[in-house]
């Protein structure tokens, strides 16, 4: 009570303290995150000043991930939505700048094309009817979900129409002229014969030409667009798996083995796997995977039971045996001689109410059964009528014109009732089978390779690490983390018999780490402002722990010298070799150059501009271009090519005859513009000012 009274007396004081604390917290948050456009926590990106809303973006990502299916990752969905939104935003700017709009008639025309084959919007003549569209829209206005979907559809139609207009405008501006067609014709068909001398760069050893870091740095600064990189990090990590110990495996083995025989628990007898009469129920009760009802031939059985199960008798049990990280018990519950494949045919009769039936099916289930029985009776009297009746009555359009032929299938490939009919009956048998597809008038045509088959019931129990093992693994991971923070990461890993794995050039939005799989938390940590090179952190992952160390952190900008060295060094080395070769050449004629460099004169015929390959030298566009600039009998100066330094003498120039029409070459050039759609987008993206904040949210 004394404490409560004290609080009451100081109520106003406490309120002020709490208010100040809240204010400090908010102020700190503002100072940390900033209030500028690039720091807006409700904006996933800003593209040329246009904001992309975080909430809308995330909703689209969630919807896209659902549409992609259960195996899709958030990163995949996010990247798809990003490209779509970025493209839409960039193109919308172009539409606005050019004043492009979709008029009502254009929208109607686009809708007419889109909905022409939809029966819901066709009149009695099978033609698109705009009145039916208007009626549909009026009927759904009271349904927010359906009306919202319709609005999205109209938005997409308009977007597609605008994009078509814009791309056609761009494509129109890129249309090739007859003059360009004529030029292309001569590029492809004008030919020259040349004599040349090549002094290869390989004449000078790489080690004789040094390239300094300063030279590489200068080259990078002069070619910035080629060596720009986004933010990147390098890490190294160890993975400590949370795996069952040998003691855990033995304990699991004992537990599974205990399922074989009857046992007494609390004075009740629990029937074991050996004596149970309900094998399916036993498996479903005791296994981590449900019972599978199918027949196995020897070739279908997995190791290690393939060599044992086929020779066992009904009721025999094999196991426990280990498969991967599970312990299994397999019991033979049936043995038969079965064909390994059966050829059959059918006539499918559907009825109203089936999920697999179309809206055109109006017959009742009783009527469908009556029709199937009638067809079966007719066919049993005369089996030669099967094909004609299938063509007339079957509603399986995939094979009705082939007499209902289903080809050869193995056990378990058809739905259970149909599978049992064709495998359990003799060749030639005709009968009616009911499945979730409807009624089948089925006939067994041929059964091949009859052999021993077994049906098995398998109890599968995953081997889980015990609590003791889990604690030991956690202790090991924690011990390593502490030691790695104080000492050398790789050395500590080696001392603890662990492998340090490096992963380089990780992007800010990457999701996959080799050896770990998808793990955004590790990547996000590496890019956080508070994380410095050398920092170590432990992460919980499926199946164990990752202890990671940040080994490099590069901001967005130009490549470092070490990163660019592998690309720039050969370029600079080639340039220096060319200078040395030029300095060592004496004489002005081809023969003089060849003699001074101890190389031979070579000739090449029928060289073209369109395919600038010199036999014996390879692709040399610069050399071929220089040669085409000379007349017959003239000689070029020294040319620094791809493979060496060249000097060329033109022996003959063979101009292609003029054509009456160059339209085919114009069409050839225009065909190259088919990729304008993607190229325009890439050009707009390259030019755009994009502030990408996705890494803050994913």
mmCIF file of C-alpha atoms in Angstrom, residues 275-551:
data_model
loop_
_atom_site.group_PDB
_atom_site.id
_atom_site.type_symbol
_atom_site.label_atom_id
_atom_site.label_comp_id
_atom_site.label_asym_id
_atom_site.label_seq_id
_atom_site.Cartn_x
_atom_site.Cartn_y
_atom_site.Cartn_z
ATOM 1 C CA UNK A 275 -0.747 -59.439 -35.643
ATOM 2 C CA UNK A 276 -2.905 -56.513 -36.729
ATOM 3 C CA UNK A 277 -5.724 -57.219 -39.162
ATOM 4 C CA UNK A 278 -6.036 -53.566 -40.132
ATOM 5 C CA UNK A 279 -2.696 -52.815 -41.755
ATOM 6 C CA UNK A 280 -3.841 -49.538 -43.297
ATOM 7 C CA UNK A 281 -5.179 -48.278 -39.967
ATOM 8 C CA UNK A 282 -2.005 -49.375 -38.155
ATOM 9 C CA UNK A 283 0.195 -47.471 -40.596
ATOM 10 C CA UNK A 284 -1.954 -44.325 -40.465
ATOM 11 C CA UNK A 285 -1.883 -44.428 -36.648
ATOM 12 C CA UNK A 286 1.842 -45.093 -36.156
ATOM 13 C CA UNK A 287 3.587 -43.725 -39.265
ATOM 14 C CA UNK A 288 4.702 -40.205 -40.168
ATOM 15 C CA UNK A 289 3.402 -40.892 -43.681
ATOM 16 C CA UNK A 290 -0.019 -42.280 -44.537
ATOM 17 C CA UNK A 291 -0.637 -45.688 -46.073
ATOM 18 C CA UNK A 292 -0.160 -46.048 -49.848
ATOM 19 C CA UNK A 293 -2.367 -48.605 -51.555
ATOM 20 C CA UNK A 294 -0.474 -49.931 -54.579
ATOM 21 C CA UNK A 295 1.189 -52.991 -56.055
ATOM 22 C CA UNK A 296 4.965 -53.201 -56.442
ATOM 23 C CA UNK A 297 7.008 -55.247 -58.860
ATOM 24 C CA UNK A 298 10.615 -55.952 -58.009
ATOM 25 C CA UNK A 299 11.780 -53.147 -60.318
ATOM 26 C CA UNK A 300 9.572 -50.634 -58.477
ATOM 27 C CA UNK A 301 10.914 -51.284 -54.987
ATOM 28 C CA UNK A 302 13.517 -48.928 -53.534
ATOM 29 C CA UNK A 303 16.726 -50.025 -51.896
ATOM 30 C CA UNK A 304 17.323 -51.596 -49.419
ATOM 31 C CA UNK A 305 14.119 -53.692 -49.702
ATOM 32 C CA UNK A 306 14.298 -54.461 -53.453
ATOM 33 C CA UNK A 307 16.411 -57.581 -52.848
ATOM 34 C CA UNK A 308 14.335 -58.893 -49.935
ATOM 35 C CA UNK A 309 10.633 -58.019 -50.123
ATOM 36 C CA UNK A 310 9.841 -59.778 -53.453
ATOM 37 C CA UNK A 311 10.744 -63.192 -52.008
ATOM 38 C CA UNK A 312 8.846 -62.719 -48.722
ATOM 39 C CA UNK A 313 5.443 -64.236 -47.936
ATOM 40 C CA UNK A 314 2.241 -62.521 -46.904
ATOM 41 C CA UNK A 315 2.486 -61.351 -43.274
ATOM 42 C CA UNK A 316 6.303 -61.212 -43.222
ATOM 43 C CA UNK A 317 7.898 -58.038 -41.835
ATOM 44 C CA UNK A 318 11.213 -56.504 -42.882
ATOM 45 C CA UNK A 319 12.977 -54.009 -40.680
ATOM 46 C CA UNK A 320 13.582 -51.732 -38.969
ATOM 47 C CA UNK A 321 15.756 -50.412 -41.794
ATOM 48 C CA UNK A 322 17.072 -46.913 -42.334
ATOM 49 C CA UNK A 323 16.334 -44.819 -45.423
ATOM 50 C CA UNK A 324 17.885 -41.376 -45.236
ATOM 51 C CA UNK A 325 16.717 -39.817 -41.980
ATOM 52 C CA UNK A 326 13.889 -42.273 -41.323
ATOM 53 C CA UNK A 327 13.462 -45.771 -39.884
ATOM 54 C CA UNK A 328 11.001 -48.034 -41.671
ATOM 55 C CA UNK A 329 9.069 -51.249 -41.091
ATOM 56 C CA UNK A 330 7.609 -52.946 -44.177
ATOM 57 C CA UNK A 331 5.008 -55.696 -44.060
ATOM 58 C CA UNK A 332 3.922 -57.796 -47.032
ATOM 59 C CA UNK A 333 0.114 -57.707 -46.953
ATOM 60 C CA UNK A 334 -0.704 -59.299 -50.333
ATOM 61 C CA UNK A 335 1.048 -61.317 -53.055
ATOM 62 C CA UNK A 336 -0.326 -61.847 -56.572
ATOM 63 C CA UNK A 337 0.695 -62.559 -60.147
ATOM 64 C CA UNK A 338 -0.107 -59.343 -62.028
ATOM 65 C CA UNK A 339 0.650 -57.983 -65.484
ATOM 66 C CA UNK A 340 3.136 -55.107 -65.399
ATOM 67 C CA UNK A 341 1.075 -53.211 -67.974
ATOM 68 C CA UNK A 342 -2.440 -53.338 -69.355
ATOM 69 C CA UNK A 343 -3.869 -51.898 -72.538
ATOM 70 C CA UNK A 344 -7.496 -50.778 -72.281
ATOM 71 C CA UNK A 345 -10.124 -48.560 -73.834
ATOM 72 C CA UNK A 346 -13.220 -46.817 -72.569
ATOM 73 C CA UNK A 347 -16.339 -44.828 -73.367
ATOM 74 C CA UNK A 348 -16.842 -42.059 -70.797
ATOM 75 C CA UNK A 349 -20.375 -41.006 -69.867
ATOM 76 C CA UNK A 350 -20.567 -37.908 -67.654
ATOM 77 C CA UNK A 351 -23.534 -36.557 -65.728
ATOM 78 C CA UNK A 352 -24.613 -33.231 -64.263
ATOM 79 C CA UNK A 353 -23.037 -32.333 -60.939
ATOM 80 C CA UNK A 354 -19.591 -33.835 -61.570
ATOM 81 C CA UNK A 355 -16.700 -31.420 -61.018
ATOM 82 C CA UNK A 356 -15.102 -32.797 -64.178
ATOM 83 C CA UNK A 357 -18.253 -32.288 -66.289
ATOM 84 C CA UNK A 358 -18.770 -29.214 -68.453
ATOM 85 C CA UNK A 359 -21.878 -27.021 -68.310
ATOM 86 C CA UNK A 360 -23.142 -28.685 -71.495
ATOM 87 C CA UNK A 361 -23.754 -31.973 -69.629
ATOM 88 C CA UNK A 362 -27.398 -32.040 -68.511
ATOM 89 C CA UNK A 363 -28.161 -35.755 -68.012
ATOM 90 C CA UNK A 364 -28.760 -37.083 -64.504
ATOM 91 C CA UNK A 365 -26.605 -39.670 -62.808
ATOM 92 C CA UNK A 366 -29.342 -42.272 -63.264
ATOM 93 C CA UNK A 367 -29.587 -41.519 -66.992
ATOM 94 C CA UNK A 368 -25.789 -41.766 -67.334
ATOM 95 C CA UNK A 369 -25.746 -45.147 -65.584
ATOM 96 C CA UNK A 370 -28.585 -46.413 -67.782
ATOM 97 C CA UNK A 371 -26.763 -45.311 -70.955
ATOM 98 C CA UNK A 372 -23.483 -46.905 -69.813
ATOM 99 C CA UNK A 373 -25.235 -50.215 -68.991
ATOM 100 C CA UNK A 374 -26.949 -50.158 -72.371
ATOM 101 C CA UNK A 375 -23.681 -49.572 -74.220
ATOM 102 C CA UNK A 376 -21.989 -52.343 -72.212
ATOM 103 C CA UNK A 377 -24.758 -54.775 -73.184
ATOM 104 C CA UNK A 378 -24.441 -53.903 -76.888
ATOM 105 C CA UNK A 379 -20.639 -54.240 -76.835
ATOM 106 C CA UNK A 380 -20.695 -57.557 -74.975
ATOM 107 C CA UNK A 381 -22.855 -58.899 -77.814
ATOM 108 C CA UNK A 382 -20.573 -57.502 -80.507
ATOM 109 C CA UNK A 383 -17.186 -56.074 -79.417
ATOM 110 C CA UNK A 384 -16.483 -54.801 -82.937
ATOM 111 C CA UNK A 385 -18.926 -51.949 -82.271
ATOM 112 C CA UNK A 386 -16.749 -50.433 -79.504
ATOM 113 C CA UNK A 387 -14.899 -47.939 -81.710
ATOM 114 C CA UNK A 388 -18.019 -46.601 -83.409
ATOM 115 C CA UNK A 389 -19.868 -46.261 -80.110
ATOM 116 C CA UNK A 390 -16.867 -44.492 -78.539
ATOM 117 C CA UNK A 391 -16.805 -41.958 -81.372
ATOM 118 C CA UNK A 392 -20.567 -41.393 -80.961
ATOM 119 C CA UNK A 393 -21.032 -41.387 -77.182
ATOM 120 C CA UNK A 394 -17.706 -40.924 -75.330
ATOM 121 C CA UNK A 395 -17.146 -37.574 -73.636
ATOM 122 C CA UNK A 396 -13.388 -38.078 -73.328
ATOM 123 C CA UNK A 397 -12.337 -35.901 -76.264
ATOM 124 C CA UNK A 398 -8.693 -36.901 -75.895
ATOM 125 C CA UNK A 399 -9.292 -40.393 -77.279
ATOM 126 C CA UNK A 400 -12.907 -40.785 -78.515
ATOM 127 C CA UNK A 401 -11.756 -40.552 -82.139
ATOM 128 C CA UNK A 402 -9.207 -43.315 -81.451
ATOM 129 C CA UNK A 403 -11.875 -45.731 -80.271
ATOM 130 C CA UNK A 404 -11.362 -44.716 -76.632
ATOM 131 C CA UNK A 405 -7.838 -46.190 -76.622
ATOM 132 C CA UNK A 406 -6.019 -45.510 -73.317
ATOM 133 C CA UNK A 407 -2.777 -47.256 -74.270
ATOM 134 C CA UNK A 408 -0.625 -49.273 -71.859
ATOM 135 C CA UNK A 409 -0.457 -48.317 -68.183
ATOM 136 C CA UNK A 410 1.185 -49.835 -65.107
ATOM 137 C CA UNK A 411 -0.519 -50.616 -61.793
ATOM 138 C CA UNK A 412 -1.703 -47.575 -59.869
ATOM 139 C CA UNK A 413 -1.607 -45.195 -62.819
ATOM 140 C CA UNK A 414 -5.391 -44.992 -63.163
ATOM 141 C CA UNK A 415 -7.950 -43.977 -60.544
ATOM 142 C CA UNK A 416 -8.462 -46.897 -58.107
ATOM 143 C CA UNK A 417 -11.781 -48.298 -59.395
ATOM 144 C CA UNK A 418 -10.674 -48.235 -63.030
ATOM 145 C CA UNK A 419 -7.247 -49.615 -62.113
ATOM 146 C CA UNK A 420 -8.804 -52.548 -60.233
ATOM 147 C CA UNK A 421 -11.108 -53.360 -63.148
ATOM 148 C CA UNK A 422 -8.432 -53.585 -65.833
ATOM 149 C CA UNK A 423 -5.908 -55.446 -63.660
ATOM 150 C CA UNK A 424 -8.305 -57.828 -61.906
ATOM 151 C CA UNK A 425 -10.241 -58.966 -65.006
ATOM 152 C CA UNK A 426 -9.178 -61.077 -67.949
ATOM 153 C CA UNK A 427 -8.398 -59.835 -71.441
ATOM 154 C CA UNK A 428 -11.539 -59.032 -73.411
ATOM 155 C CA UNK A 429 -13.690 -58.255 -70.349
ATOM 156 C CA UNK A 430 -16.169 -55.412 -70.851
ATOM 157 C CA UNK A 431 -17.970 -53.744 -67.941
ATOM 158 C CA UNK A 432 -19.147 -50.498 -66.370
ATOM 159 C CA UNK A 433 -16.898 -48.716 -63.855
ATOM 160 C CA UNK A 434 -17.874 -45.675 -61.812
ATOM 161 C CA UNK A 435 -15.204 -43.069 -60.937
ATOM 162 C CA UNK A 436 -15.163 -39.364 -60.127
ATOM 163 C CA UNK A 437 -15.024 -38.753 -63.906
ATOM 164 C CA UNK A 438 -18.368 -40.473 -64.496
ATOM 165 C CA UNK A 439 -19.306 -43.937 -65.786
ATOM 166 C CA UNK A 440 -16.799 -45.797 -67.955
ATOM 167 C CA UNK A 441 -17.706 -48.577 -70.346
ATOM 168 C CA UNK A 442 -14.286 -50.213 -70.102
ATOM 169 C CA UNK A 443 -12.631 -53.096 -71.947
ATOM 170 C CA UNK A 444 -9.434 -54.930 -71.072
ATOM 171 C CA UNK A 445 -7.557 -55.319 -74.376
ATOM 172 C CA UNK A 446 -4.175 -56.835 -73.437
ATOM 173 C CA UNK A 447 -2.204 -57.720 -70.319
ATOM 174 C CA UNK A 448 1.583 -58.055 -70.600
ATOM 175 C CA UNK A 449 4.410 -59.608 -68.558
ATOM 176 C CA UNK A 450 2.454 -61.266 -65.755
ATOM 177 C CA UNK A 451 4.767 -61.610 -62.757
ATOM 178 C CA UNK A 452 4.914 -61.642 -58.967
ATOM 179 C CA UNK A 453 3.740 -58.413 -57.342
ATOM 180 C CA UNK A 454 3.478 -57.452 -53.699
ATOM 181 C CA UNK A 455 1.419 -54.946 -51.775
ATOM 182 C CA UNK A 456 3.241 -53.617 -48.746
ATOM 183 C CA UNK A 457 2.338 -51.508 -45.742
ATOM 184 C CA UNK A 458 5.221 -49.401 -44.434
ATOM 185 C CA UNK A 459 5.555 -47.589 -41.125
ATOM 186 C CA UNK A 460 7.901 -44.626 -41.581
ATOM 187 C CA UNK A 461 9.249 -42.787 -38.537
ATOM 188 C CA UNK A 462 11.510 -39.770 -38.895
ATOM 189 C CA UNK A 463 14.606 -39.926 -36.704
ATOM 190 C CA UNK A 464 14.524 -36.793 -34.565
ATOM 191 C CA UNK A 465 17.428 -35.461 -32.514
ATOM 192 C CA UNK A 466 16.833 -35.822 -28.784
ATOM 193 C CA UNK A 467 16.631 -32.863 -26.431
ATOM 194 C CA UNK A 468 20.126 -33.703 -25.222
ATOM 195 C CA UNK A 469 21.454 -33.647 -28.810
ATOM 196 C CA UNK A 470 19.667 -30.357 -29.542
ATOM 197 C CA UNK A 471 21.245 -28.811 -26.435
ATOM 198 C CA UNK A 472 24.701 -30.113 -27.403
ATOM 199 C CA UNK A 473 24.397 -28.670 -30.930
ATOM 200 C CA UNK A 474 23.266 -25.309 -29.552
ATOM 201 C CA UNK A 475 26.198 -25.324 -27.120
ATOM 202 C CA UNK A 476 28.615 -26.145 -29.946
ATOM 203 C CA UNK A 477 27.220 -23.336 -32.124
ATOM 204 C CA UNK A 478 27.371 -20.834 -29.265
ATOM 205 C CA UNK A 479 30.917 -21.859 -28.342
ATOM 206 C CA UNK A 480 32.049 -21.405 -31.932
ATOM 207 C CA UNK A 481 30.327 -18.006 -32.192
ATOM 208 C CA UNK A 482 32.055 -16.709 -29.072
ATOM 209 C CA UNK A 483 35.465 -18.037 -30.135
ATOM 210 C CA UNK A 484 35.082 -16.679 -33.710
ATOM 211 C CA UNK A 485 34.279 -13.200 -32.399
ATOM 212 C CA UNK A 486 37.533 -13.184 -30.426
ATOM 213 C CA UNK A 487 39.858 -15.011 -32.810
ATOM 214 C CA UNK A 488 40.485 -15.891 -36.460
ATOM 215 C CA UNK A 489 37.283 -17.313 -37.991
ATOM 216 C CA UNK A 490 38.949 -19.856 -40.284
ATOM 217 C CA UNK A 491 41.425 -20.972 -37.642
ATOM 218 C CA UNK A 492 38.692 -21.465 -35.040
ATOM 219 C CA UNK A 493 36.674 -23.465 -37.574
ATOM 220 C CA UNK A 494 39.662 -25.697 -38.289
ATOM 221 C CA UNK A 495 40.310 -26.225 -34.573
ATOM 222 C CA UNK A 496 36.690 -27.352 -34.071
ATOM 223 C CA UNK A 497 36.694 -29.612 -37.161
ATOM 224 C CA UNK A 498 34.322 -27.343 -39.035
ATOM 225 C CA UNK A 499 34.544 -26.072 -42.610
ATOM 226 C CA UNK A 500 34.506 -22.332 -43.299
ATOM 227 C CA UNK A 501 32.715 -21.716 -46.595
ATOM 228 C CA UNK A 502 33.198 -18.380 -48.406
ATOM 229 C CA UNK A 503 30.377 -16.793 -50.431
ATOM 230 C CA UNK A 504 31.317 -13.741 -52.480
ATOM 231 C CA UNK A 505 29.519 -10.954 -54.341
ATOM 232 C CA UNK A 506 26.176 -11.215 -52.575
ATOM 233 C CA UNK A 507 23.669 -8.591 -53.740
ATOM 234 C CA UNK A 508 21.385 -6.662 -51.403
ATOM 235 C CA UNK A 509 18.282 -8.422 -52.766
ATOM 236 C CA UNK A 510 19.764 -11.873 -53.184
ATOM 237 C CA UNK A 511 17.971 -14.629 -51.318
ATOM 238 C CA UNK A 512 19.987 -17.791 -51.865
ATOM 239 C CA UNK A 513 23.236 -18.682 -50.127
ATOM 240 C CA UNK A 514 25.013 -21.739 -51.573
ATOM 241 C CA UNK A 515 24.967 -24.541 -49.017
ATOM 242 C CA UNK A 516 22.324 -22.808 -46.887
ATOM 243 C CA UNK A 517 19.501 -22.152 -49.332
ATOM 244 C CA UNK A 518 17.104 -19.229 -49.188
ATOM 245 C CA UNK A 519 17.953 -17.047 -46.181
ATOM 246 C CA UNK A 520 17.259 -13.344 -46.311
ATOM 247 C CA UNK A 521 18.057 -12.800 -42.628
ATOM 248 C CA UNK A 522 21.793 -13.460 -43.105
ATOM 249 C CA UNK A 523 21.963 -11.204 -46.165
ATOM 250 C CA UNK A 524 19.951 -8.426 -44.505
ATOM 251 C CA UNK A 525 22.276 -8.539 -41.483
ATOM 252 C CA UNK A 526 25.324 -8.205 -43.720
ATOM 253 C CA UNK A 527 23.969 -5.045 -45.354
ATOM 254 C CA UNK A 528 22.816 -3.332 -42.155
ATOM 255 C CA UNK A 529 24.628 -0.084 -41.385
ATOM 256 C CA UNK A 530 25.527 -1.361 -37.911
ATOM 257 C CA UNK A 531 27.267 -4.470 -39.308
ATOM 258 C CA UNK A 532 30.983 -4.035 -39.932
ATOM 259 C CA UNK A 533 33.548 -6.186 -41.707
ATOM 260 C CA UNK A 534 34.746 -8.845 -39.270
ATOM 261 C CA UNK A 535 31.439 -9.047 -37.349
ATOM 262 C CA UNK A 536 30.169 -12.542 -36.499
ATOM 263 C CA UNK A 537 26.589 -13.634 -35.843
ATOM 264 C CA UNK A 538 24.735 -16.908 -35.275
ATOM 265 C CA UNK A 539 21.506 -17.656 -37.183
ATOM 266 C CA UNK A 540 18.892 -20.349 -36.647
ATOM 267 C CA UNK A 541 18.208 -22.186 -39.914
ATOM 268 C CA UNK A 542 16.163 -25.261 -40.803
ATOM 269 C CA UNK A 543 18.238 -28.194 -39.617
ATOM 270 C CA UNK A 544 20.862 -26.346 -37.606
ATOM 271 C CA UNK A 545 22.816 -23.138 -37.107
ATOM 272 C CA UNK A 546 24.799 -20.893 -39.426
ATOM 273 C CA UNK A 547 27.548 -18.799 -37.869
ATOM 274 C CA UNK A 548 28.502 -16.134 -40.399
ATOM 275 C CA UNK A 549 31.244 -13.542 -40.618
ATOM 276 C CA UNK A 550 31.116 -10.458 -42.848
ATOM 277 C CA UNK A 551 34.392 -10.365 -44.790
#
